Tab-separated table of C-alpha atoms in Angstrom:
chain	number	residue	atom	x	y	z
A	1	MET	CA	-22.240	36.149	-20.724
A	2	SER	CA	-25.762	36.237	-19.317
A	3	GLU	CA	-26.899	39.132	-17.110
A	4	ASP	CA	-26.683	37.002	-13.942
A	5	GLY	CA	-23.062	36.092	-14.676
A	6	THR	CA	-23.671	32.343	-15.064
A	7	VAL	CA	-21.452	31.900	-18.117
A	8	ARG	CA	-18.594	33.750	-16.426
A	9	HIS	CA	-19.161	31.812	-13.201
A	10	ALA	CA	-19.028	28.506	-15.095
A	11	ALA	CA	-15.870	29.650	-16.911
A	12	VAL	CA	-14.152	30.564	-13.612
A	13	ILE	CA	-15.080	27.177	-12.136
A	14	ALA	CA	-13.746	25.363	-15.218
A	15	ARG	CA	-10.574	27.485	-15.238
A	16	LEU	CA	-9.866	26.807	-11.570
A	17	ARG	CA	-10.330	23.056	-12.056
A	18	ARG	CA	-7.885	23.083	-14.994
A	19	ASP	CA	-5.346	25.081	-12.992
A	20	VAL	CA	-5.555	22.686	-10.037
A	21	ILE	CA	-5.184	19.623	-12.258
A	22	ALA	CA	-2.143	21.167	-13.986
A	23	LYS	CA	-0.474	22.190	-10.704
A	24	GLN	CA	2.818	20.507	-9.858
A	25	PRO	CA	2.963	19.910	-6.083
A	26	VAL	CA	5.805	21.318	-3.995
A	27	ASP	CA	5.587	18.499	-1.424
A	28	GLU	CA	3.580	15.455	-0.364
A	29	ARG	CA	1.017	17.507	1.543
A	30	GLU	CA	0.211	19.499	-1.573
A	31	ARG	CA	0.100	16.304	-3.647
A	32	GLN	CA	-2.575	14.948	-1.276
A	33	SER	CA	-4.382	18.301	-1.258
A	34	LEU	CA	-4.538	18.412	-5.055
A	35	SER	CA	-6.174	14.991	-5.147
A	36	ALA	CA	-8.585	15.850	-2.316
A	37	PHE	CA	-9.409	19.178	-3.968
A	38	VAL	CA	-10.479	17.642	-7.279
A	39	GLU	CA	-12.454	14.870	-5.584
A	40	ALA	CA	-14.401	17.337	-3.423
A	41	PHE	CA	-14.652	20.095	-6.053
A	42	ASP	CA	-16.289	17.767	-8.571
A	43	GLN	CA	-19.074	17.019	-6.061
A	44	LEU	CA	-19.963	20.647	-5.376
A	45	GLU	CA	-22.751	22.478	-7.172
A	46	GLU	CA	-21.549	25.874	-5.943
A	47	PRO	CA	-17.880	25.452	-4.980
A	48	PHE	CA	-17.363	29.124	-4.048
A	49	GLU	CA	-20.437	29.470	-1.805
A	50	GLN	CA	-19.643	28.939	1.867
A	51	GLU	CA	-23.335	28.648	2.784
A	52	SER	CA	-24.177	25.959	0.215
A	53	ASN	CA	-21.855	23.289	1.596
A	54	SER	CA	-19.464	22.820	4.489
A	55	ILE	CA	-16.778	22.154	1.858
A	56	HIS	CA	-15.930	25.167	-0.308
A	57	VAL	CA	-13.123	26.990	-2.102
A	58	THR	CA	-11.290	29.845	-0.385
A	59	GLY	CA	-8.729	32.252	-1.824
A	60	SER	CA	-5.465	33.107	-0.086
A	61	ALA	CA	-2.330	35.111	-0.781
A	62	LEU	CA	1.329	34.613	-0.043
A	63	VAL	CA	2.402	38.235	0.361
A	64	VAL	CA	6.143	38.434	-0.211
A	65	GLY	CA	8.743	41.123	-0.595
A	66	PRO	CA	12.352	41.987	0.233
A	67	ARG	CA	11.571	41.542	3.944
A	68	GLY	CA	10.282	37.960	3.511
A	69	VAL	CA	6.632	36.980	3.887
A	70	VAL	CA	3.665	38.480	5.741
A	71	LEU	CA	1.929	36.317	8.335
A	72	LEU	CA	-0.983	37.170	10.588
A	73	LYS	CA	-2.484	35.500	13.627
A	74	HIS	CA	-6.036	34.380	12.867
A	75	LYS	CA	-8.387	36.096	15.295
A	76	ARG	CA	-10.582	33.070	16.040
A	77	LEU	CA	-8.370	30.089	15.277
A	78	GLY	CA	-5.267	31.515	16.963
A	79	PHE	CA	-2.601	30.319	14.558
A	80	TRP	CA	-0.345	32.135	12.125
A	81	LEU	CA	-1.152	32.050	8.444
A	82	GLN	CA	-1.360	33.939	5.211
A	83	PRO	CA	-4.116	36.453	4.466
A	84	GLY	CA	-7.146	34.996	2.752
A	85	GLY	CA	-10.720	33.970	3.161
A	86	HIS	CA	-14.076	33.280	1.638
A	87	ILE	CA	-15.044	34.238	-1.891
A	88	ASP	CA	-17.704	36.919	-2.322
A	89	PRO	CA	-20.574	36.387	-4.799
A	90	GLY	CA	-19.408	36.986	-8.365
A	91	GLU	CA	-15.758	36.972	-7.340
A	92	SER	CA	-13.027	34.647	-8.629
A	93	PRO	CA	-10.695	32.906	-6.161
A	94	TRP	CA	-7.739	35.018	-7.350
A	95	ALA	CA	-9.729	38.238	-6.927
A	96	ALA	CA	-10.729	37.083	-3.438
A	97	ALA	CA	-7.075	36.460	-2.558
A	98	LEU	CA	-6.136	39.982	-3.687
A	99	ARG	CA	-9.081	41.612	-1.874
A	100	GLU	CA	-8.518	39.665	1.342
A	101	ALA	CA	-4.794	40.479	1.352
A	102	ARG	CA	-5.497	44.190	0.932
A	103	GLU	CA	-8.211	44.148	3.604
A	104	GLU	CA	-6.249	42.105	6.137
A	105	THR	CA	-2.803	43.684	5.738
A	106	GLY	CA	-3.518	47.278	4.768
A	107	LEU	CA	-0.760	46.915	2.158
A	108	GLU	CA	-0.995	47.990	-1.486
A	109	VAL	CA	-0.420	44.472	-2.784
A	110	ASP	CA	-0.684	43.258	-6.343
A	111	PHE	CA	-0.084	40.013	-8.166
A	112	ALA	CA	3.567	39.105	-8.473
A	113	GLY	CA	4.442	38.158	-11.996
A	114	PRO	CA	2.495	38.542	-15.204
A	115	LEU	CA	-1.162	37.693	-15.680
A	116	ASP	CA	-2.189	35.492	-18.573
A	117	SER	CA	-4.254	36.681	-21.546
A	118	GLU	CA	-7.430	36.238	-19.473
A	119	GLY	CA	-6.047	38.348	-16.615
A	120	VAL	CA	-5.486	35.339	-14.349
A	121	PRO	CA	-2.352	34.885	-12.214
A	122	ASP	CA	-0.564	31.566	-11.828
A	123	LEU	CA	-1.929	29.278	-9.138
A	124	LEU	CA	0.860	29.097	-6.547
A	125	HIS	CA	-0.325	26.503	-4.029
A	126	VAL	CA	-3.278	24.355	-2.966
A	127	ASP	CA	-4.023	23.200	0.563
A	128	VAL	CA	-7.102	21.353	1.793
A	129	HIS	CA	-7.621	21.831	5.518
A	130	PRO	CA	-10.265	22.170	8.235
A	131	GLY	CA	-11.687	25.659	8.573
A	132	GLY	CA	-13.790	27.152	11.322
A	133	ARG	CA	-17.318	25.967	12.174
A	134	GLY	CA	-16.659	22.427	10.950
A	135	HIS	CA	-15.986	23.526	7.376
A	136	THR	CA	-13.350	22.180	5.011
A	137	HIS	CA	-11.500	24.760	2.952
A	138	LEU	CA	-10.233	23.980	-0.519
A	139	ASP	CA	-7.717	26.805	-0.337
A	140	VAL	CA	-6.101	28.113	-3.508
A	141	ARG	CA	-3.170	30.453	-3.035
A	142	TYR	CA	-1.686	33.162	-5.230
A	143	LEU	CA	1.601	35.065	-4.990
A	144	LEU	CA	1.359	38.789	-4.240
A	145	ASP	CA	4.059	41.426	-4.100
A	146	GLY	CA	3.775	43.325	-0.828
A	147	GLY	CA	6.655	45.738	-1.357
A	148	ASP	CA	8.425	46.526	1.894
A	149	ALA	CA	5.992	48.771	3.813
A	150	ASP	CA	4.850	47.837	7.292
A	151	PRO	CA	1.444	46.137	7.403
A	152	ASP	CA	-1.276	48.489	8.639
A	153	PRO	CA	-4.438	46.432	9.100
A	154	PRO	CA	-7.646	48.357	9.751
A	155	GLU	CA	-9.614	48.020	12.964
A	156	GLY	CA	-11.507	44.731	13.028
A	157	GLU	CA	-8.703	42.803	11.343
A	158	SER	CA	-5.984	40.929	13.204
A	159	GLN	CA	-3.465	43.375	14.626
A	160	GLU	CA	-0.959	40.576	15.165
A	161	ILE	CA	0.709	40.754	11.784
A	162	GLY	CA	4.178	41.278	10.402
A	163	TRP	CA	6.973	40.446	8.031
A	164	TYR	CA	8.914	37.242	8.745
A	165	ASP	CA	12.141	36.082	7.195
A	166	TRP	CA	11.803	32.681	5.559
A	167	GLU	CA	13.094	30.514	8.416
A	168	ALA	CA	11.073	32.405	11.041
A	169	ALA	CA	7.983	32.089	8.846
A	170	VAL	CA	8.396	28.303	8.558
A	171	GLU	CA	8.764	28.057	12.334
A	172	GLN	CA	5.810	30.380	13.075
A	173	ALA	CA	3.268	29.426	10.413
A	174	ASP	CA	0.619	26.754	10.269
A	175	PRO	CA	2.119	23.466	8.954
A	176	GLY	CA	0.069	23.779	5.758
A	177	LEU	CA	2.384	26.589	4.685
A	178	GLU	CA	5.714	24.871	5.248
A	179	GLY	CA	6.087	23.362	1.773
A	180	ILE	CA	5.273	26.521	-0.148
A	181	LEU	CA	7.377	28.715	2.162
A	182	ARG	CA	10.392	26.450	1.640
A	183	PHE	CA	9.746	26.457	-2.114
A	184	LEU	CA	9.615	30.269	-2.223
A	185	GLN	CA	12.705	30.526	-0.044
A	186	ARG	CA	14.679	28.314	-2.472
A	187	ARG	CA	13.353	30.248	-5.447
A	188	GLY	CA	14.878	33.480	-4.176
A	189	PRO	CA	13.831	37.095	-4.255
A	190	ASP	CA	12.940	37.287	-7.953
A	191	LEU	CA	9.135	37.082	-7.898
A	192	GLN	CA	8.916	36.901	-11.690
A	193	LYS	CA	10.239	33.316	-11.964
């Protein structure tokens, strides 16, 4: 890898594209998102840079545990969703999902399930949706184990946050989460599957 990280950056971009192409959709919305993701992603010079294009990749986490799933109310947009956000320079989407979940929930979360030989978790879900400020987010989502502690977000993060059982989460959450929440609900409590 070069000192500026360009080889690693190119490898992360290539890896993410492969993971998205290999992803089996959980519903029609994800099927459409997968297609839209690849079409947009292939046009982007810097897919992780929010300032380089109004279309960019974001990393999110489905934080699950014995109590269900963690949802938070977005401070600006006003709807309930999973923790996640923009990717910092030099960060992978999966690292961004982990960092954002820790920052936004105050929980000691970690990836649920094993990592592959490159230290990458399985891609759980893809959703393409409008973001704030006229942006389009190519959101890639990873499964995190949140244990069963109460969320304790720091000041500056949304304080409207909590555990939801599966049915309550489907009812409360943004529609872009419905398919993956129903999939996880059917899959049961074993996060290793």
